[in-house]
Amino acid sequence: MPSSGQTASSGDDAAPMTLWERIKYSMVKPDDEPGTAKKTTPDRDLAEIKEEIGRSSDKERAIGLVAAPIAAVVGIAISTASLDYARTHHESLTVYKELTYVLLGLAVLILVASWLRKRVFQGITLALFGVAVFQLHYTYLGFAAPFVLAGAWYLVRAYRLQQELKRVEPDGGMARPGRAPAAGVQARPRANKRYTPPT
């Protein structure tokens, strides 16, 4: 019987998990049990991966189309509050008016990138909108964080698809098209740059 100071093993079904183990396993996937075969998902077809890289999925497009009008509403609300603050404190309104145009422009870019199914541009515009809102004041963090997280999600998705494409490609994505040597032709050796002339 283990002492009260020892933590019970997480693999034991009868022993309850501690709070730290619950937090750890909710964020990090635990290792496979010893003696069990590790399940690996097979790589998809090369044409399927290239098609997914070129166009956002329906889910990604829908998220962007929903986020664009929300960004416009958030931008107008923040700009209105900023203009009211500037009027009461007798500050210049020019900066806040330009800020309204910037936020609405980013909302339009989010809409266009989502409509055209451009995953990378969706991520960039969403992240830029979140950063722009956060730069106004730290109290707007609640408005900025969802857009920054959504933009990061798009960019991580694009990065993972590129890594999957490199794994599936036969040459690992290193060779350039049209530069492969012909069959049966050996590559010419390069000249040695450290040439010493005969004396």
C-alpha atoms as one frame of an Amber mdcrd trajectory, in Angstrom:
protein
   0.000   0.000   0.000   1.608   3.296  -1.079   2.123   5.998   1.439   0.014
   9.148   1.423   2.921  11.255   0.085   3.337   9.121  -3.064   1.320   9.777
  -6.174  -0.593   6.868  -7.594   0.303   5.701 -11.087  -1.846   7.186 -13.823
  -2.008   3.830 -15.629  -3.777   2.191 -12.669  -7.513   2.364 -13.328  -8.425
   1.923  -9.688  -6.256   4.794  -8.419  -7.672   8.292  -8.939  -5.576  10.819
 -10.824  -4.274  13.883  -9.056  -5.154  17.382 -10.209  -1.691  17.877 -11.727
  -1.990  14.636 -13.739  -5.390  15.668 -15.063  -4.022  19.025 -16.226  -0.927
  17.408 -17.729  -2.804  14.727 -19.673  -5.434  17.197 -20.862  -2.716  19.246
 -22.620  -0.130  16.559 -23.468  -0.994  13.215 -24.968   0.407  10.423 -22.763
   2.930   7.963 -24.167   1.778   4.602 -25.428   1.708   1.735 -23.007   4.785
  -0.521 -23.198   4.254  -3.593 -25.352   1.482  -2.055 -27.454   1.946  -1.144
 -31.092   1.875   2.548 -31.793  -0.985   3.516 -34.084   0.193   5.829 -36.842
  -2.191   7.345 -39.330  -1.103   6.566 -42.898  -0.095   9.437 -45.118  -2.675
  10.606 -47.599  -2.360  10.747 -51.355  -0.059  13.398 -52.829  -2.800  14.849
 -55.034  -5.192  15.050 -52.079  -2.662  16.947 -49.941  -1.878  19.401 -52.749
  -5.575  20.034 -53.278  -6.074  20.721 -49.560  -3.064  23.058 -49.480  -4.395
  25.083 -52.401  -7.876  25.643 -50.974  -9.319  26.037 -47.491 -11.793  23.407
 -46.371 -15.496  24.160 -45.966 -15.057  24.412 -42.202 -12.152  26.873 -42.482
 -14.040  28.949 -45.014 -17.170  29.040 -42.855 -15.187  30.162 -39.811 -13.662
  33.004 -41.815 -17.005  34.077 -43.272 -18.458  34.238 -39.767 -15.404  35.983
 -38.291 -15.396  38.769 -40.908 -18.728  40.428 -39.916 -17.906  39.914 -36.241
 -14.601  41.713 -36.839 -16.473  44.575 -38.520 -18.868  44.904 -35.580 -16.012
  44.765 -33.058 -14.039  47.328 -35.038 -16.970  49.763 -35.198 -17.720  49.322
 -31.481 -14.104  49.883 -30.455 -13.704  52.854 -32.783 -16.909  54.455 -31.452
 -15.736  54.028 -27.871 -12.327  55.450 -28.768 -13.879  58.473 -30.504 -16.116
  59.164 -27.508 -13.095  58.948 -25.214 -11.148  61.359 -27.442 -14.006  63.876
 -27.487 -14.419  63.887 -23.706 -10.659  64.251 -23.153 -10.217  66.846 -25.945
  -7.860  64.689 -27.990  -7.378  64.594 -31.748  -9.962  62.488 -33.588  -7.858
  61.918 -36.719  -5.975  58.926 -35.335  -9.138  57.174 -34.202 -10.866  57.804
 -37.519  -7.932  56.271 -39.362  -8.074  53.368 -36.925 -11.692  52.765 -37.927
 -10.675  52.494 -41.576  -7.840  50.085 -40.724 -10.050  47.760 -38.690 -12.821
  47.768 -41.286 -10.243  47.180 -44.022  -8.891  44.144 -42.178 -12.450  42.842
 -41.754 -12.954  43.141 -45.519  -9.657  41.328 -46.163 -10.748  38.506 -43.842
 -13.965  38.211 -45.853 -12.170  38.204 -49.214  -9.531  35.666 -48.092 -12.242
  33.389 -46.714 -14.357  33.709 -49.856 -11.369  32.822 -52.056 -10.361  29.951
 -49.706  -6.849  31.283 -49.038  -5.847  29.668 -45.740  -2.584  31.536 -45.146
  -4.138  34.947 -45.857  -7.032  34.087 -43.555  -4.576  33.395 -40.752  -2.535
  36.530 -41.391  -5.524  38.894 -41.568  -7.195  37.416 -38.489  -3.989  37.618
 -36.472  -3.331  41.187 -37.632  -6.835  42.242 -36.630  -6.367  40.767 -33.161
  -2.975  42.415 -32.729  -4.354  45.781 -33.904  -7.197  45.616 -31.387  -4.828
  44.594 -28.593  -2.458  47.481 -29.358  -5.213  49.999 -28.586  -5.530  49.103
 -24.925  -5.004  46.035 -22.776  -8.671  46.152 -21.740  -9.545  44.993 -25.280
  -7.713  41.697 -24.757 -11.018  39.826 -24.631 -11.827  41.037 -28.151  -8.320
  40.513 -29.522  -7.547  37.022 -28.180 -10.130  35.057 -30.261  -8.880  36.600
 -33.513  -5.220  35.982 -32.648  -5.964  32.361 -31.717  -8.016  31.809 -34.863
  -5.257  33.268 -37.020  -2.664  31.089 -35.311  -4.878  28.038 -35.920  -4.990
  28.747 -39.661  -1.226  29.247 -39.839  -0.525  26.056 -37.880  -2.863  24.156
 -40.206  -0.984  25.485 -43.238   2.382  24.559 -41.666   1.265  21.012 -40.871
  -0.012  20.484 -44.412   3.341  21.637 -45.791   5.154  19.190 -43.509   2.837
  16.376 -44.609   3.524  17.259 -48.239   7.282  17.016 -47.626   6.836  13.561
 -46.079   4.752  12.273 -48.982   6.895  13.665 -51.800   9.487  11.096 -52.968
  12.398  13.554 -52.906  11.245  15.277 -49.716  10.421  18.474 -51.624  14.100
  19.316 -52.204  14.340  18.831 -55.974  13.108  21.552 -58.303  10.924  20.665
 -61.296  12.803  20.490 -64.590  16.225  20.194 -62.941  16.361  16.422 -62.508
  19.180  14.715 -64.475  18.216  12.486 -67.376  18.132   8.723 -66.901  21.512
   7.101 -67.411  23.391  10.415 -67.376  25.784  10.898 -64.505  26.254  14.299
 -62.955  29.531  16.002 -63.857  31.919  16.456 -60.946  32.436  20.013 -59.814
  35.800  21.635 -60.242  37.910  22.031 -57.157  38.081  25.697 -56.170  41.398
  25.198 -54.380  43.392  24.856 -57.564  47.161  25.049 -57.337  48.878  25.779
 -60.695  51.765  23.515 -61.585  55.288  24.904 -61.039
